[in-house]
C-alpha atoms as one frame of an Amber mdcrd trajectory, in Angstrom:
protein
 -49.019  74.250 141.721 -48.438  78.589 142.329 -51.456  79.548 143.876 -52.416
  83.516 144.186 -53.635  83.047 147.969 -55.616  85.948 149.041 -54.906  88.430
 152.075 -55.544  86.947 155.419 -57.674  90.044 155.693 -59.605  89.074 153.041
 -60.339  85.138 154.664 -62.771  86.205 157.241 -65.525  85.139 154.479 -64.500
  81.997 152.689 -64.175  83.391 149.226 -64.326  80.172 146.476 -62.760  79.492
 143.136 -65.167  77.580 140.557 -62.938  75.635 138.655 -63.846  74.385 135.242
 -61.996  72.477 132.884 -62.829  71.631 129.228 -61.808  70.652 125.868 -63.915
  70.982 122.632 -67.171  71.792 124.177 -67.818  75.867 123.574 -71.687  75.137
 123.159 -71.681  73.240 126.313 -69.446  75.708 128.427 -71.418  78.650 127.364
 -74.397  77.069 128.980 -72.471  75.835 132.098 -71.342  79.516 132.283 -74.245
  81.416 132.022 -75.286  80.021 134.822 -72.891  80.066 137.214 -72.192  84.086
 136.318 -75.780  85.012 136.195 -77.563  82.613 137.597 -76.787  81.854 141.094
 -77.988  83.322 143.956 -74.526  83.881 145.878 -73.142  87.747 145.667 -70.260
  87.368 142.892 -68.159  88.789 145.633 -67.422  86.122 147.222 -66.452  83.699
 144.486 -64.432  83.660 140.706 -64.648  81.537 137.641 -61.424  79.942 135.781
 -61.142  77.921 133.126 -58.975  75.497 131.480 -58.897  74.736 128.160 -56.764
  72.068 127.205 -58.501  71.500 123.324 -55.491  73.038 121.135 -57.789  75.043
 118.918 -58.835  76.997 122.052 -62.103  76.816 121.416 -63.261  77.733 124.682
 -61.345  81.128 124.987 -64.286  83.133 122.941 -66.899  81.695 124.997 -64.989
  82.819 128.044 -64.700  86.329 126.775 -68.061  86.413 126.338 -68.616  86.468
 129.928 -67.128  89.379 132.166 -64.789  88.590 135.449 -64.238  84.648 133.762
 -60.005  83.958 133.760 -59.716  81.390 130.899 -56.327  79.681 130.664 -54.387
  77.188 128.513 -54.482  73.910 129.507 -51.616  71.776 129.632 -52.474  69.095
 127.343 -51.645  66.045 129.949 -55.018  64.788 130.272 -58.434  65.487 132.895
 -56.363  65.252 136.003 -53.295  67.660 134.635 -55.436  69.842 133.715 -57.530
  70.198 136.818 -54.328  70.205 138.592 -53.693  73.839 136.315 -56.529  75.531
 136.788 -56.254  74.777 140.721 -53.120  76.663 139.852 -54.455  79.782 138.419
 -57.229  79.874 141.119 -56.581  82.095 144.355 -59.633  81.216 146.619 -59.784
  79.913 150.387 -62.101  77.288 148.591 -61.680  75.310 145.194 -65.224  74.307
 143.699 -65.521  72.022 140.638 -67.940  71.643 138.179 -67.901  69.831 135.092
 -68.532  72.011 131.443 -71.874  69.949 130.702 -73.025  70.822 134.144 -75.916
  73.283 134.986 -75.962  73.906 138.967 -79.095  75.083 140.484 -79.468  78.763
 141.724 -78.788  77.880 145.254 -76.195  75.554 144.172 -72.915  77.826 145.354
 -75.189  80.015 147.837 -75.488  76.432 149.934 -71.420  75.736 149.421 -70.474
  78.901 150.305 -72.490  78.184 153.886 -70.744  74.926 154.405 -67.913  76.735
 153.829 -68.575  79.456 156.206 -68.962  77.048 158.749 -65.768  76.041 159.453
 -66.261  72.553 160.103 -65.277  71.001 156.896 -62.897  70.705 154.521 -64.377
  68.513 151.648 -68.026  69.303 150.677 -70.012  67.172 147.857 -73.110  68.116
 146.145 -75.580  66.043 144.245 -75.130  65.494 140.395 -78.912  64.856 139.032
 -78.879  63.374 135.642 -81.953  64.494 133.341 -83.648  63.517 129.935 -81.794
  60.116 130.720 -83.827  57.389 128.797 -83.495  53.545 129.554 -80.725  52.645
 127.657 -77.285  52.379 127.010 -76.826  54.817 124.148 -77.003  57.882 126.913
 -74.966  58.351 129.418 -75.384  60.647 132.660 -72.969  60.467 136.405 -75.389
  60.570 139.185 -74.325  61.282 142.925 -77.377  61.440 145.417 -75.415  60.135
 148.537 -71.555  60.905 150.183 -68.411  59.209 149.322 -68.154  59.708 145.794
 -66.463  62.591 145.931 -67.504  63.141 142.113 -65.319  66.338 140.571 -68.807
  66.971 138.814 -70.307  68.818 142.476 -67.051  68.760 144.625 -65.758  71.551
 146.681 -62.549  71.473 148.602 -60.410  73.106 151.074 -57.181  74.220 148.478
 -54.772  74.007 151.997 -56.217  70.221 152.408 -56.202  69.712 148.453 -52.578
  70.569 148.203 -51.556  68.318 151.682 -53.357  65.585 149.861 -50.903  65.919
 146.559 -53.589  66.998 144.070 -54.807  65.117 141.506 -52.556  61.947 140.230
 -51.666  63.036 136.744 -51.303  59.182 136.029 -55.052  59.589 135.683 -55.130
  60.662 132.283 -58.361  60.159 131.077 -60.529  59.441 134.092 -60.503  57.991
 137.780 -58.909  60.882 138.762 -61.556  62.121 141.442 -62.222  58.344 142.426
 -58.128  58.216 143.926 -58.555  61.718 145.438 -61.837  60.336 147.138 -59.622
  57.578 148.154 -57.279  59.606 149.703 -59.816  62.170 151.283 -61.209  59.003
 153.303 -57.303  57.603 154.605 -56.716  61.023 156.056 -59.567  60.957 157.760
 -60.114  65.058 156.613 -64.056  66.005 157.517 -66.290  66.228 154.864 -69.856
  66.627 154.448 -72.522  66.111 151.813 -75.201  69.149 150.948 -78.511  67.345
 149.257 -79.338  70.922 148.313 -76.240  71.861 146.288 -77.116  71.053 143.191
 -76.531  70.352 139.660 -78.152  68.399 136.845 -76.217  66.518 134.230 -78.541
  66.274 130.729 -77.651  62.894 129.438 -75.623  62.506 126.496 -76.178  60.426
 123.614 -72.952  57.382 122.531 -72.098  55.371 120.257 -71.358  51.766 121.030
 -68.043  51.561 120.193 -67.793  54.763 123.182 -69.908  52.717 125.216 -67.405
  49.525 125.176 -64.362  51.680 125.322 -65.514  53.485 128.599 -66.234  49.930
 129.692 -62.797  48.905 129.576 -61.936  52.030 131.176 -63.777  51.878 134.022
 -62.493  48.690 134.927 -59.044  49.057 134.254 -58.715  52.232 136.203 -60.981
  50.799 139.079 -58.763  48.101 139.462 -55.855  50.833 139.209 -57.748  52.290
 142.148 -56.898  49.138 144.358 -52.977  48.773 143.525 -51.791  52.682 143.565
 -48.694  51.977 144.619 -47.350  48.563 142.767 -46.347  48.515 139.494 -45.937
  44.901 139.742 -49.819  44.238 140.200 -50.680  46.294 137.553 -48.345  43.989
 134.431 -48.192  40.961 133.810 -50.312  37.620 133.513 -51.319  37.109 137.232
 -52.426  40.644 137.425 -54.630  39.953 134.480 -56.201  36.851 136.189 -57.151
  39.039 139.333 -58.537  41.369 137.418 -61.082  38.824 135.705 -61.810  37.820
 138.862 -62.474  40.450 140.207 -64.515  41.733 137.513 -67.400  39.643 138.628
 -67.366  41.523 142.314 -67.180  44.984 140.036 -70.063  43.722 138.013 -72.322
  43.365 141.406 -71.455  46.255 143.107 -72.409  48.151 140.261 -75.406  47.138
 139.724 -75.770  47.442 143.205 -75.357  51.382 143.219 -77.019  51.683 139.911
 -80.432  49.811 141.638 -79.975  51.943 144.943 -79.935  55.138 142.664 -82.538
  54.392 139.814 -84.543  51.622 141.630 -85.314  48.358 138.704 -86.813  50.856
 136.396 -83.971  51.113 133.905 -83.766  46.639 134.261 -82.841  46.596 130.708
 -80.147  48.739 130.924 -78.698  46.983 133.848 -78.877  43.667 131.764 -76.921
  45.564 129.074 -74.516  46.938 130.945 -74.039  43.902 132.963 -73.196  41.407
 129.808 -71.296  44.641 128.228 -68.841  44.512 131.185 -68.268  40.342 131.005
 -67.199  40.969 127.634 -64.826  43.967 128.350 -63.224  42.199 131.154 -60.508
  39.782 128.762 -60.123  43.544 126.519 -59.195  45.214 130.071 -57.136  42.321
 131.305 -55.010  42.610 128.332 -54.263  45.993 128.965 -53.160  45.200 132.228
 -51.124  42.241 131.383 -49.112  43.906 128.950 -48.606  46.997 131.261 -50.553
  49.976 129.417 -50.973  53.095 130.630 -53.693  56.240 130.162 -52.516  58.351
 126.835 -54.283  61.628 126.579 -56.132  62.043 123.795 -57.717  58.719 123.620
 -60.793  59.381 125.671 -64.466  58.040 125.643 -65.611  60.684 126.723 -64.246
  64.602 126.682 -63.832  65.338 130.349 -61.616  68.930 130.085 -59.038  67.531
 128.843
């Protein structure tokens, strides 16, 4: 990735790069955008706005021009994690900041990053992701961070010196995941981070269909279990990798549920139950993948994530 570092005279301040990517989502963007131009409380001195648009129709480059000091670019058309990879690329700030097109941060949302930041004593900051309007049930769909360790690209600011030592994101992570193996990594090299429970941002849920809601299903547990072999191809083919993952499908199943009951409480119980039988019957469809060796095609997501 070419970065266009700024001046060391110009590093005193931490200046920070929001990074947004997208694909097919102008109506969305325009509101994500609106508010981090005119809405936050930090001085637009001290940070920028790119974005990468990887839909082919560049639909997002006349919502982008609506907006003054906003670099949109062309995304690369290689899935999420390519194409947060480019925009990194085309940023030039001490700090990269990520938010997610269907986001809306708070006021004080970069105001509290950029003080983190000013610190000096991290190099990975998270922020809370509140999801809104988000009934019980499984039609809608909403990521929700209110604790560290997630390291969710939806409220995730990083150091671009410690992003780049890390390797970026893995552009094997086509359609999703990607964040989840750069969290992984973030915790083996033991880089300090810190979590800001006023840096914030609310996700409105989004309505799905069910065939969405299966297919994201099988996603999330074949790339979780791509999570835990990064490095063998051999675990990740074949019959015996296909057993483990059934297997381990049942320890997936409870630790969700797990997190989803820390974060929610019992109130959304039905949804749990759902989700819970939803991912017994995904786990043969996701095995299968597995067994015969698949990998992520862009294109093919669930869900549009930028890319």
């Amino acid at each position: 990735m070419k970065a266009m570092l700024l001046p060391e005279t110009e590093k005193q301040v931490p200046f920070l790069s929001v990074c947004i990517v997208t694909r097919g989502r102008p109506a969305l963007l325009r509101e994500c955008l609106e508010i981090v131009i005119n809405g936050q409380s930090l001085s637009r001195e001290h940070y920028d706005v790119i974005v990468s648009d990887d839909d082919p129709e560049h639909s997002a480059k006349k919502v982008v021009e609506e907006f003054a000091g906003v670099t949109w670019v062309s995304g690369p058309a290689r899935g999420v994690a390519a194409n947060r990879n480019k925009v990194v690329g085309q940023s030039r700030g001490e700090w990269i900041v990520f938010v997610d097109d269907d986001e809306l941060p708070e006021p004080n949302w970069l105001a509290e990053v950029h003080k983190a930041a000013l610190s000096g004593q991290w190099d990975v900051i998270e922020g809370v992701v509140q999801p809104t309007d988000y009934p019980d049930s499984i039609f809608w769909y909403a990521p929700t961070v209110e604790s560290p360790g997630l390291f969710c690209t939806a409220n995730l600011a990083i150091r671009r010196d410690t992003f780049v030592a890390l390797g970026g994101f893995d552009e094997q992570f086509a359609i999703s995941h990607e964040d989840m193996d750069l969290g992984r990594r973030i915790r083996n090299a033991g880089v300090p981070t810190t979590f800001l429970p006023k840096a914030v941002v609310k996700h409105p849920a989004r309505r799905q269909k069910l065939k969405t809601i299966f297919t994201r299903t099988v996603q999330q547990q074949y790339q979780t279990y791509r999570l835990l072999h990064p490095t063998s191809r051999g675990a990740m083919s074949g019959i015996g990798a296909a057993v483990r993952l059934s297997q381990w499908t049942m320890v997936y199943l409870f630790r969700c549920t797990r997190i989803n009951a820390a974060v929610a409480g019992w109130q959304k119980w039905r949804s749990f139950c759902l989700e819970s039988g939803i991912r017994v019957l995904c786990a043969p469809i996701a095995a299968m993948r597995i067994w015969h060796g698949e990998r992520d095609v862009p294109g093919n997501e669930t869900e549009n994530r930028g890319s």
